[in-house]
């Protein structure tokens, strides 16, 4: 059996659904159901004996000890984390608690469990740690994409906490021999993503006729990875990755945020046209995120050469699937946006939107003209 942490969140749940669609090996899913955890996503697995869900915090060592002893997993895939950069700016302590202390606790329990395994069970055990490209910091416009050897330079409380967890994983491999692997992936998008992250936030707001809040001048660059491609990469790492190694996983899709929002609006306009006007008319430039990293990009040649993985989706095909998924699942979205989510939106955006006209003027000035000219 696989032990998955954070399997009720966006990537973890996509992985669980994908895994169980393709094989019979059961999954033990340990998730504390934070605001980002959503059992609705796993509804199709209700009563499926291959999916064992346990509502628990990765900081709870006793429960973890019991779960390892009882279910005897052959591998751990560690997704659980606090993940939203904007929230990390407002409440960094939660990020240290889960991403650093929680990962440390999980490592301790996994190490004790692995130590008492013998023979093939011990040799085949794997601990796969899901990290991020953000630990490498911001790239200059002309710098080559991040490789596995790029130095760490985290800039937000989120990326600092992920970097700290990566260092713990590395140390447990180096000092104790735990067969751990770390992956660094770029911005994921696709079905079941919590609408605090850029693509589902813009999508749901576009459909609701609300302003689309682009931070700063909108020329920050991310490398977009379709979540289904990420799941395929994780399967390859679990099956064939070498313990002690790190693997970068990216979508080969570097885009400015403005490009992403405009492409999204164009797709929406085609699939679900507005009665009047264009969704792009809702774009509003707002106050930037403090410490906002300008560019991330991944060099994924190591995983391609060693493990034979490369992304199957282009940004256009992945986005089309994503838009159609959100249009086809209004109930999943509505259950989220009618709850506590509203408080976050009010907290993060009210002030930003109030200053929107001011920032739109700046952003549609020199920098946006530059952007248009470069297209
Ligand atoms: P998410 O925020 O959608 O889900 C996180 C899940 O972890 C939730 O189900 C939540 O309930 C659970 N969780 C949080 N704290 C916990 C705790 N203390 N104990 C147990 N469960 C807890 O996150 P995601 O976007 O699916 O990201 C998954 C992993 O991938 C994270 O480690 C993140 O750092 C990494 N990552 C994400 C992206 C991305 O674009 N989303 C990119 C790179 C790396
Ligand atoms: O790079 C991997 C990381 O990608 C993951 O490790 C994080 O967990 C994940 O949240 C994501 O971080 P980002 O900060 O890049 O993602 P987010 O969706 O929050 O923002 C993407 C870009 O869009 C970023 O440059 C900020 C911008 N943005 C975001 C929001 C929410 C806006 O312009 N407006 C917004 O309202």
Tab-separated table of C-alpha atoms and ligand atoms in Angstrom:
chain	number	residue	atom	x	y	z
A	1	UNK	CA	0.000	0.000	0.000
A	2	UNK	CA	1.028	3.625	-0.563
A	3	UNK	CA	0.802	6.170	2.237
A	4	UNK	CA	-0.182	9.570	0.838
A	5	UNK	CA	-0.152	12.708	2.970
A	6	UNK	CA	-2.297	15.643	1.834
A	7	UNK	CA	-4.358	13.455	-0.474
A	8	UNK	CA	-7.470	15.600	-0.062
A	9	UNK	CA	-5.710	18.622	-1.576
A	10	UNK	CA	-5.330	19.522	-5.227
A	11	UNK	CA	-2.299	17.512	-6.392
A	12	UNK	CA	-2.573	14.756	-3.769
A	13	UNK	CA	-6.201	14.024	-4.671
A	14	UNK	CA	-5.442	14.074	-8.391
A	15	UNK	CA	-2.661	11.576	-7.682
A	16	UNK	CA	-4.942	9.301	-5.610
A	17	UNK	CA	-7.688	9.329	-8.269
A	18	UNK	CA	-5.179	8.743	-11.029
A	19	UNK	CA	-3.410	5.946	-9.132
A	20	UNK	CA	-6.578	4.067	-8.296
A	21	UNK	CA	-7.878	4.470	-11.854
A	22	UNK	CA	-4.788	2.645	-13.110
A	23	UNK	CA	-3.992	-0.045	-10.535
A	24	UNK	CA	-5.327	-2.051	-7.646
A	25	UNK	CA	-2.704	-1.194	-5.010
A	26	UNK	CA	-4.534	0.534	-2.137
A	27	UNK	CA	-3.853	3.990	-0.789
A	28	UNK	CA	-3.809	5.185	2.818
A	29	UNK	CA	-4.675	8.880	2.619
A	30	UNK	CA	-3.684	10.965	5.673
A	31	UNK	CA	-4.972	14.523	5.625
A	32	UNK	CA	-5.880	17.018	8.348
A	33	UNK	CA	-8.539	18.637	6.113
A	34	UNK	CA	-7.293	22.189	6.398
A	35	UNK	CA	-9.260	24.828	4.461
A	36	UNK	CA	-7.559	23.382	1.313
A	37	UNK	CA	-8.498	19.737	1.981
A	38	UNK	CA	-11.735	18.654	0.350
A	39	UNK	CA	-13.363	15.234	0.632
A	40	UNK	CA	-15.775	16.245	-2.117
A	41	UNK	CA	-12.923	15.673	-4.542
A	42	UNK	CA	-12.669	12.043	-3.416
A	43	UNK	CA	-16.420	11.413	-3.534
A	44	UNK	CA	-16.067	8.826	-6.334
A	45	UNK	CA	-13.962	6.663	-3.955
A	46	UNK	CA	-16.640	6.500	-1.279
A	47	UNK	CA	-16.998	2.825	-0.268
A	48	UNK	CA	-13.987	1.852	-2.398
A	49	UNK	CA	-11.960	-0.506	-0.163
A	50	UNK	CA	-8.739	0.518	-1.963
A	51	UNK	CA	-8.978	4.013	-0.461
A	52	UNK	CA	-8.527	4.333	3.300
A	53	UNK	CA	-8.947	7.919	4.463
A	54	UNK	CA	-7.636	8.981	7.879
A	55	UNK	CA	-8.354	12.448	9.189
A	56	UNK	CA	-5.055	13.271	10.926
A	57	UNK	CA	-2.349	15.898	11.204
A	58	UNK	CA	1.214	15.009	10.166
A	59	UNK	CA	2.327	16.644	13.414
A	60	UNK	CA	0.561	13.859	15.343
A	61	UNK	CA	3.415	11.393	15.822
A	62	UNK	CA	1.420	8.846	17.801
A	63	UNK	CA	-1.228	8.494	15.109
A	64	UNK	CA	1.422	8.267	12.402
A	65	UNK	CA	3.252	5.524	14.340
A	66	UNK	CA	0.033	3.578	14.653
A	67	UNK	CA	-0.826	3.992	10.943
A	68	UNK	CA	2.595	2.830	9.769
A	69	UNK	CA	2.497	-0.204	12.071
A	70	UNK	CA	-1.037	-1.124	11.064
A	71	UNK	CA	-0.861	-0.582	7.275
A	72	UNK	CA	2.829	-1.244	6.597
A	73	UNK	CA	3.191	1.002	3.518
A	74	UNK	CA	5.814	0.206	0.895
A	75	UNK	CA	6.201	3.924	0.089
A	76	UNK	CA	5.246	7.393	1.291
A	77	UNK	CA	4.321	10.258	-1.040
A	78	UNK	CA	4.403	13.423	1.023
A	79	UNK	CA	2.144	16.142	-0.430
A	80	UNK	CA	0.735	17.647	2.787
A	81	UNK	CA	1.693	21.282	3.190
A	82	UNK	CA	0.485	24.821	3.568
A	83	UNK	CA	0.867	25.976	-0.036
A	84	UNK	CA	-0.407	29.482	-0.758
A	85	UNK	CA	2.288	32.171	-0.924
A	86	UNK	CA	-0.133	35.018	-0.135
A	87	UNK	CA	-1.342	33.229	3.009
A	88	UNK	CA	2.283	32.613	4.044
A	89	UNK	CA	2.835	36.361	4.029
A	90	UNK	CA	-0.033	36.855	6.487
A	91	UNK	CA	0.356	33.718	8.675
A	92	UNK	CA	3.883	32.298	8.332
A	93	UNK	CA	3.659	30.283	11.578
A	94	UNK	CA	1.232	27.776	10.017
A	95	UNK	CA	3.806	27.157	7.277
A	96	UNK	CA	6.630	26.457	9.699
A	97	UNK	CA	4.397	24.158	11.750
A	98	UNK	CA	3.212	21.949	8.891
A	99	UNK	CA	5.944	22.245	6.288
A	100	UNK	CA	8.934	22.115	8.633
A	101	UNK	CA	7.823	20.494	11.914
A	102	UNK	CA	5.235	18.276	10.227
A	103	UNK	CA	7.748	17.002	7.661
A	104	UNK	CA	10.288	16.393	10.421
A	105	UNK	CA	7.713	14.391	12.397
A	106	UNK	CA	6.796	12.324	9.356
A	107	UNK	CA	10.487	11.667	8.636
A	108	UNK	CA	11.056	10.502	12.204
A	109	UNK	CA	8.164	8.061	12.030
A	110	UNK	CA	9.155	6.831	8.552
A	111	UNK	CA	12.751	6.323	9.688
A	112	UNK	CA	11.730	4.251	12.725
A	113	UNK	CA	9.411	2.165	10.543
A	114	UNK	CA	12.003	1.686	7.780
A	115	UNK	CA	14.665	0.702	10.349
A	116	UNK	CA	12.707	-2.327	11.457
A	117	UNK	CA	11.990	-3.515	7.901
A	118	UNK	CA	14.189	-6.299	6.536
A	119	UNK	CA	15.269	-7.723	3.184
A	120	UNK	CA	13.391	-6.660	0.053
A	121	UNK	CA	10.818	-4.654	2.038
A	122	UNK	CA	13.594	-2.474	3.392
A	123	UNK	CA	15.450	-2.222	0.068
A	124	UNK	CA	12.318	-1.281	-1.893
A	125	UNK	CA	10.877	1.277	0.579
A	126	UNK	CA	10.656	4.855	-0.786
A	127	UNK	CA	9.935	8.266	0.729
A	128	UNK	CA	8.987	10.735	-2.033
A	129	UNK	CA	8.965	14.348	-0.904
A	130	UNK	CA	6.972	16.792	-3.058
A	131	UNK	CA	8.753	20.131	-3.114
A	132	UNK	CA	8.606	23.181	-5.338
A	133	UNK	CA	10.684	25.183	-7.813
A	134	UNK	CA	10.164	28.219	-5.521
A	135	UNK	CA	13.023	27.067	-3.277
A	136	UNK	CA	15.424	28.192	-6.029
A	137	UNK	CA	14.210	31.812	-5.813
A	138	UNK	CA	13.666	34.205	-8.719
A	139	UNK	CA	15.330	33.937	-12.151
A	140	UNK	CA	16.585	36.901	-14.172
A	141	UNK	CA	14.822	37.256	-17.567
A	142	UNK	CA	17.721	35.785	-19.528
A	143	UNK	CA	18.937	33.227	-16.941
A	144	UNK	CA	18.779	29.517	-17.841
A	145	UNK	CA	15.968	27.535	-16.163
A	146	UNK	CA	16.499	25.892	-12.749
A	147	UNK	CA	18.416	22.600	-12.752
A	148	UNK	CA	18.730	20.201	-9.810
A	149	UNK	CA	22.060	21.931	-9.025
A	150	UNK	CA	20.699	25.474	-8.788
A	151	UNK	CA	21.480	26.973	-5.365
A	152	UNK	CA	18.619	27.442	-2.920
A	153	UNK	CA	17.421	31.063	-2.510
A	154	UNK	CA	13.874	30.993	-1.105
A	155	UNK	CA	12.175	34.389	-0.924
A	156	UNK	CA	8.784	33.879	0.737
A	157	UNK	CA	7.864	32.320	4.074
A	158	UNK	CA	6.245	29.533	2.019
A	159	UNK	CA	9.356	28.759	-0.030
A	160	UNK	CA	11.603	29.116	3.026
A	161	UNK	CA	9.518	26.530	4.876
A	162	UNK	CA	9.601	24.167	1.883
A	163	UNK	CA	13.383	24.657	1.593
A	164	UNK	CA	13.762	23.763	5.285
A	165	UNK	CA	11.739	20.590	4.749
A	166	UNK	CA	13.892	19.675	1.733
A	167	UNK	CA	17.017	20.021	3.863
A	168	UNK	CA	15.559	17.692	6.496
A	169	UNK	CA	14.739	15.096	3.824
A	170	UNK	CA	18.261	15.375	2.407
A	171	UNK	CA	19.780	14.965	5.879
A	172	UNK	CA	17.682	11.869	6.620
A	173	UNK	CA	18.996	10.285	3.425
A	174	UNK	CA	22.585	11.313	4.056
A	175	UNK	CA	22.754	10.542	7.781
A	176	UNK	CA	20.371	7.638	8.266
A	177	UNK	CA	20.191	6.196	4.735
A	178	UNK	CA	16.407	6.647	4.443
A	179	UNK	CA	15.622	5.965	0.744
A	180	UNK	CA	14.201	9.422	0.098
A	181	UNK	CA	13.741	11.283	-3.193
A	182	UNK	CA	12.715	14.918	-3.643
A	183	UNK	CA	10.927	16.420	-6.605
A	184	UNK	CA	10.735	20.144	-7.446
A	185	UNK	CA	7.786	20.976	-9.627
A	186	UNK	CA	6.554	24.172	-11.213
A	187	UNK	CA	3.071	25.726	-11.024
A	188	UNK	CA	0.438	23.016	-11.388
A	189	UNK	CA	-3.021	23.612	-12.814
A	190	UNK	CA	-5.999	21.375	-13.635
A	191	UNK	CA	-9.124	19.897	-12.055
A	192	UNK	CA	-9.940	20.262	-8.330
A	193	UNK	CA	-7.540	23.175	-7.663
A	194	UNK	CA	-8.642	25.385	-4.773
A	195	UNK	CA	-9.717	28.739	-6.262
A	196	UNK	CA	-7.224	30.797	-4.268
A	197	UNK	CA	-4.531	29.924	-6.852
A	198	UNK	CA	-4.282	32.051	-9.960
A	199	UNK	CA	-5.924	29.969	-12.705
A	200	UNK	CA	-9.031	28.744	-10.831
A	201	UNK	CA	-9.353	32.137	-9.106
A	202	UNK	CA	-9.424	33.967	-12.453
A	203	UNK	CA	-11.697	31.348	-13.993
A	204	UNK	CA	-14.331	31.439	-11.270
A	205	UNK	CA	-14.212	35.223	-11.003
A	206	UNK	CA	-14.469	35.646	-14.790
A	207	UNK	CA	-17.649	33.531	-14.807
A	208	UNK	CA	-19.050	35.519	-11.874
A	209	UNK	CA	-18.450	38.829	-13.714
A	210	UNK	CA	-15.931	39.987	-11.079
A	211	UNK	CA	-12.635	41.889	-11.582
A	212	UNK	CA	-9.638	39.680	-12.455
A	213	UNK	CA	-6.917	40.922	-10.075
A	214	UNK	CA	-3.510	40.778	-11.801
A	215	UNK	CA	-0.701	41.578	-9.360
A	216	UNK	CA	1.724	44.372	-10.288
A	217	UNK	CA	2.400	44.730	-14.014
A	218	UNK	CA	1.376	41.127	-14.787
A	219	UNK	CA	4.737	40.326	-16.374
A	220	UNK	CA	5.842	37.788	-13.753
A	221	UNK	CA	6.611	34.449	-15.363
A	222	UNK	CA	5.643	30.949	-14.238
A	223	UNK	CA	6.183	27.555	-15.917
A	224	UNK	CA	2.781	25.850	-16.068
A	225	UNK	CA	2.498	22.096	-15.515
A	226	UNK	CA	-0.746	20.193	-16.081
A	227	UNK	CA	-1.524	18.170	-12.957
A	228	UNK	CA	-2.070	14.936	-14.938
A	229	UNK	CA	1.468	15.267	-16.306
A	230	UNK	CA	2.747	15.791	-12.776
A	231	UNK	CA	1.007	12.585	-11.608
A	232	UNK	CA	2.669	10.660	-14.457
A	233	UNK	CA	6.055	12.076	-13.445
A	234	UNK	CA	5.497	11.029	-9.817
A	235	UNK	CA	4.638	7.495	-10.889
A	236	UNK	CA	7.931	7.369	-12.807
A	237	UNK	CA	9.893	8.724	-9.820
A	238	UNK	CA	8.277	6.205	-7.479
A	239	UNK	CA	8.935	3.302	-9.838
A	240	UNK	CA	12.373	4.117	-11.196
A	241	UNK	CA	13.808	7.155	-9.359
A	242	UNK	CA	17.115	6.714	-7.549
A	243	UNK	CA	17.051	7.228	-3.749
A	244	UNK	CA	18.985	10.325	-2.727
A	245	UNK	CA	18.292	12.047	-6.048
A	246	UNK	CA	16.222	15.133	-6.752
A	247	UNK	CA	14.184	15.601	-9.945
A	248	UNK	CA	12.853	18.829	-11.451
A	249	UNK	CA	9.418	18.552	-13.072
A	250	UNK	CA	8.153	21.356	-15.319
A	251	UNK	CA	5.659	21.897	-18.091
A	252	UNK	CA	7.962	23.664	-20.613
A	253	UNK	CA	5.353	26.433	-20.581
A	254	UNK	CA	6.870	29.738	-19.515
A	255	UNK	CA	4.166	32.423	-19.607
A	256	UNK	CA	3.606	35.835	-18.116
A	257	UNK	CA	0.616	36.066	-15.803
A	258	UNK	CA	-1.019	38.506	-18.187
A	259	UNK	CA	-0.642	36.007	-21.036
A	260	UNK	CA	-2.188	33.282	-18.899
A	261	UNK	CA	-5.188	35.399	-17.939
A	262	UNK	CA	-5.697	36.602	-21.508
A	263	UNK	CA	-5.457	33.046	-22.901
A	264	UNK	CA	-7.917	31.894	-20.253
A	265	UNK	CA	-10.345	34.693	-21.151
A	266	UNK	CA	-10.075	33.821	-24.844
A	267	UNK	CA	-10.771	30.141	-24.111
A	268	UNK	CA	-13.769	31.075	-21.970
A	269	UNK	CA	-15.050	33.430	-24.649
A	270	UNK	CA	-14.972	30.584	-27.140
A	271	UNK	CA	-16.486	27.917	-24.883
A	272	UNK	CA	-18.958	30.038	-22.915
A	273	UNK	CA	-19.251	33.476	-24.566
A	274	UNK	CA	-20.387	36.419	-22.468
A	275	UNK	CA	-23.674	37.927	-23.567
A	276	UNK	CA	-21.837	41.224	-24.101
A	277	UNK	CA	-18.143	42.113	-24.267
A	278	UNK	CA	-15.083	39.940	-23.545
A	279	UNK	CA	-13.958	38.358	-20.269
A	280	UNK	CA	-10.625	40.165	-20.708
A	281	UNK	CA	-12.473	43.444	-20.060
A	282	UNK	CA	-12.577	42.317	-16.392
A	283	UNK	CA	-8.752	42.340	-16.042
A	284	UNK	CA	-7.725	44.765	-13.279
A	285	UNK	CA	-4.146	45.471	-12.237
A	286	UNK	CA	-3.844	45.540	-8.446
A	287	UNK	CA	-1.172	46.056	-5.775
A	288	UNK	CA	1.669	43.565	-6.139
A	289	UNK	CA	2.479	40.689	-3.767
A	290	UNK	CA	5.319	41.702	-1.406
A	291	UNK	CA	8.583	40.026	-2.430
A	292	UNK	CA	6.931	38.680	-5.608
A	293	UNK	CA	9.394	36.427	-7.501
A	294	UNK	CA	9.721	37.649	-11.081
A	295	UNK	CA	10.348	34.414	-12.929
A	296	UNK	CA	10.461	30.637	-12.403
A	297	UNK	CA	11.368	28.118	-15.100
A	298	UNK	CA	12.325	24.446	-14.918
A	299	UNK	CA	14.898	22.463	-16.829
A	300	UNK	CA	13.344	18.978	-16.751
A	301	UNK	CA	15.992	17.206	-18.829
A	302	UNK	CA	17.196	14.990	-15.951
A	303	UNK	CA	13.835	13.288	-15.438
A	304	UNK	CA	13.391	13.019	-19.201
A	305	UNK	CA	16.771	11.345	-19.741
A	306	UNK	CA	16.780	9.156	-16.625
A	307	UNK	CA	13.153	8.194	-16.294
A	308	UNK	CA	11.723	8.849	-19.748
A	309	UNK	CA	9.102	11.364	-18.598
A	310	UNK	CA	8.060	14.469	-20.452
A	311	UNK	CA	4.818	16.460	-20.304
A	312	UNK	CA	2.090	15.280	-22.667
A	313	UNK	CA	-0.019	18.462	-22.533
A	314	UNK	CA	0.718	21.820	-24.096
A	315	UNK	CA	-0.548	24.835	-22.160
A	316	UNK	CA	-3.416	25.208	-24.641
A	317	UNK	CA	-4.606	21.563	-24.358
A	318	UNK	CA	-4.194	21.527	-20.551
A	319	UNK	CA	-6.036	24.811	-20.180
A	320	UNK	CA	-8.889	23.649	-22.406
A	321	UNK	CA	-9.346	20.554	-20.199
A	322	UNK	CA	-9.186	22.716	-17.082
A	323	UNK	CA	-11.738	25.266	-18.298
A	324	UNK	CA	-14.125	22.515	-19.335
A	325	UNK	CA	-13.686	20.737	-15.991
A	326	UNK	CA	-14.601	23.874	-14.013
A	327	UNK	CA	-17.564	24.599	-16.292
A	328	UNK	CA	-18.781	21.027	-15.808
A	329	UNK	CA	-18.400	21.053	-11.985
A	330	UNK	CA	-20.192	24.154	-10.690
A	331	UNK	CA	-21.316	22.319	-7.531
A	332	UNK	CA	-17.743	21.511	-6.490
A	333	UNK	CA	-16.814	25.185	-6.962
A	334	UNK	CA	-19.940	26.584	-5.319
A	335	UNK	CA	-19.507	24.532	-2.154
A	336	UNK	CA	-16.068	26.143	-1.730
A	337	UNK	CA	-16.854	29.705	-2.636
A	338	UNK	CA	-19.933	29.845	-0.448
A	339	UNK	CA	-17.923	28.983	2.685
A	340	UNK	CA	-14.972	30.432	4.575
A	341	UNK	CA	-13.279	31.180	1.244
A	342	UNK	CA	-15.221	34.458	1.108
A	343	UNK	CA	-13.349	35.749	4.162
A	344	UNK	CA	-10.003	35.083	2.465
A	345	UNK	CA	-11.059	36.851	-0.731
A	346	UNK	CA	-12.256	39.828	1.240
A	347	UNK	CA	-9.039	39.914	3.285
A	348	UNK	CA	-6.621	39.518	0.344
A	349	UNK	CA	-8.397	41.537	-2.342
A	350	UNK	CA	-10.579	44.320	-0.920
A	351	UNK	CA	-7.726	46.768	-0.421
A	352	UNK	CA	-5.955	45.651	-3.580
A	353	UNK	CA	-9.058	46.162	-5.689
A	354	UNK	CA	-9.770	49.526	-4.116
A	355	UNK	CA	-6.419	50.702	-5.456
A	356	UNK	CA	-7.059	48.905	-8.778
A	357	UNK	CA	-7.566	51.998	-10.941
A	358	UNK	CA	-4.234	53.402	-9.750
A	359	UNK	CA	-2.331	50.178	-10.507
A	360	UNK	CA	-4.120	49.676	-13.833
A	361	UNK	CA	-2.863	53.064	-14.905
A	362	UNK	CA	0.713	52.101	-14.006
A	363	UNK	CA	0.478	48.633	-15.514
A	364	UNK	CA	-1.216	49.658	-18.736
A	365	UNK	CA	1.434	52.334	-19.154
A	366	UNK	CA	4.997	51.567	-20.144
A	367	UNK	CA	5.231	47.935	-19.002
A	368	UNK	CA	1.997	46.716	-20.570
A	369	UNK	CA	2.850	48.480	-23.823
A	370	UNK	CA	6.200	46.718	-23.745
A	371	UNK	CA	4.354	43.445	-23.216
A	372	UNK	CA	2.046	44.039	-26.156
A	373	UNK	CA	4.970	44.976	-28.374
A	374	UNK	CA	6.802	41.782	-27.477
A	375	UNK	CA	3.870	39.535	-28.514
B	1	LIG	P1	-3.165	22.068	-1.402
B	1	LIG	O1	-3.024	23.289	-0.570
B	1	LIG	O2	-4.204	22.016	-2.458
B	1	LIG	O3	-3.404	20.797	-0.454
B	1	LIG	C1	-2.641	20.569	0.690
B	1	LIG	C2	-3.280	19.408	1.428
B	1	LIG	O4	-2.481	19.147	2.606
B	1	LIG	C3	-4.690	19.695	1.917
B	1	LIG	O5	-5.534	18.597	1.665
B	1	LIG	C4	-4.533	19.907	3.433
B	1	LIG	O6	-5.679	19.570	4.189
B	1	LIG	C5	-3.349	19.002	3.730
B	1	LIG	N1	-2.624	19.418	4.937
B	1	LIG	C6	-2.201	20.661	5.267
B	1	LIG	N2	-1.587	20.647	6.464
B	1	LIG	C7	-1.619	19.365	6.904
B	1	LIG	C8	-1.161	18.709	8.063
B	1	LIG	N3	-0.528	19.391	9.038
B	1	LIG	N4	-1.363	17.380	8.190
B	1	LIG	C9	-2.014	16.669	7.225
B	1	LIG	N5	-2.485	17.251	6.107
B	1	LIG	C10	-2.304	18.575	5.927
B	1	LIG	O7	-1.713	21.785	-2.006
B	1	LIG	P2	-1.282	21.297	-3.454
B	1	LIG	O8	-1.334	22.429	-4.388
B	1	LIG	O9	-2.013	20.047	-3.758
B	1	LIG	O10	0.269	20.975	-3.174
B	1	LIG	C11	0.674	19.666	-2.773
B	1	LIG	C12	2.184	19.675	-2.586
B	1	LIG	O11	2.818	20.068	-3.798
B	1	LIG	C13	2.676	20.668	-1.524
B	1	LIG	O12	3.703	20.068	-0.804
B	1	LIG	C14	3.182	21.851	-2.325
B	1	LIG	O13	4.201	22.529	-1.642
B	1	LIG	C15	3.699	21.155	-3.571
B	1	LIG	N6	3.673	21.982	-4.779
B	1	LIG	C16	2.506	22.509	-5.251
B	1	LIG	C17	2.512	23.230	-6.455
B	1	LIG	C18	1.253	23.819	-7.037
B	1	LIG	O14	1.348	24.495	-8.068
B	1	LIG	N7	0.092	23.596	-6.473
B	1	LIG	C19	3.709	23.423	-7.149
B	1	LIG	C20	4.890	22.928	-6.585
B	1	LIG	C21	4.864	22.174	-5.424
B	2	LIG	O1	6.013	27.417	-8.437
B	2	LIG	C1	5.361	26.434	-7.669
B	2	LIG	C2	4.399	27.094	-6.707
B	2	LIG	O2	3.310	27.562	-7.473
B	2	LIG	C3	3.916	26.170	-5.594
B	2	LIG	O3	5.007	25.756	-4.828
B	2	LIG	C4	2.874	26.877	-4.732
B	2	LIG	O4	2.360	25.992	-3.762
B	2	LIG	C5	1.755	27.352	-5.625
B	2	LIG	O5	0.821	28.082	-4.860
B	2	LIG	C6	2.308	28.222	-6.752
B	2	LIG	O6	2.821	29.474	-6.234
B	2	LIG	P1	2.551	30.854	-6.997
B	2	LIG	O7	2.655	31.949	-6.035
B	2	LIG	O8	3.361	30.939	-8.255
B	2	LIG	O9	1.021	30.585	-7.443
B	2	LIG	P2	-0.272	31.513	-7.440
B	2	LIG	O10	-1.333	30.768	-8.176
B	2	LIG	O11	-0.594	32.070	-6.105
B	2	LIG	O12	0.213	32.742	-8.366
B	2	LIG	C7	0.683	32.530	-9.700
B	2	LIG	C8	1.103	33.890	-10.241
B	2	LIG	O13	-0.051	34.712	-10.396
B	2	LIG	C9	2.034	34.643	-9.302
B	2	LIG	O14	2.993	35.349	-10.062
B	2	LIG	C10	1.106	35.632	-8.588
B	2	LIG	C11	0.031	35.907	-9.616
B	2	LIG	N1	-1.314	36.176	-9.067
B	2	LIG	C12	-1.822	35.303	-8.161
B	2	LIG	C13	-3.063	35.527	-7.616
B	2	LIG	C14	-3.634	34.556	-6.606
B	2	LIG	C15	-2.027	37.282	-9.488
B	2	LIG	O15	-1.544	38.072	-10.342
B	2	LIG	N2	-3.256	37.503	-8.944
B	2	LIG	C16	-3.810	36.684	-8.022
B	2	LIG	O16	-4.945	36.959	-7.548
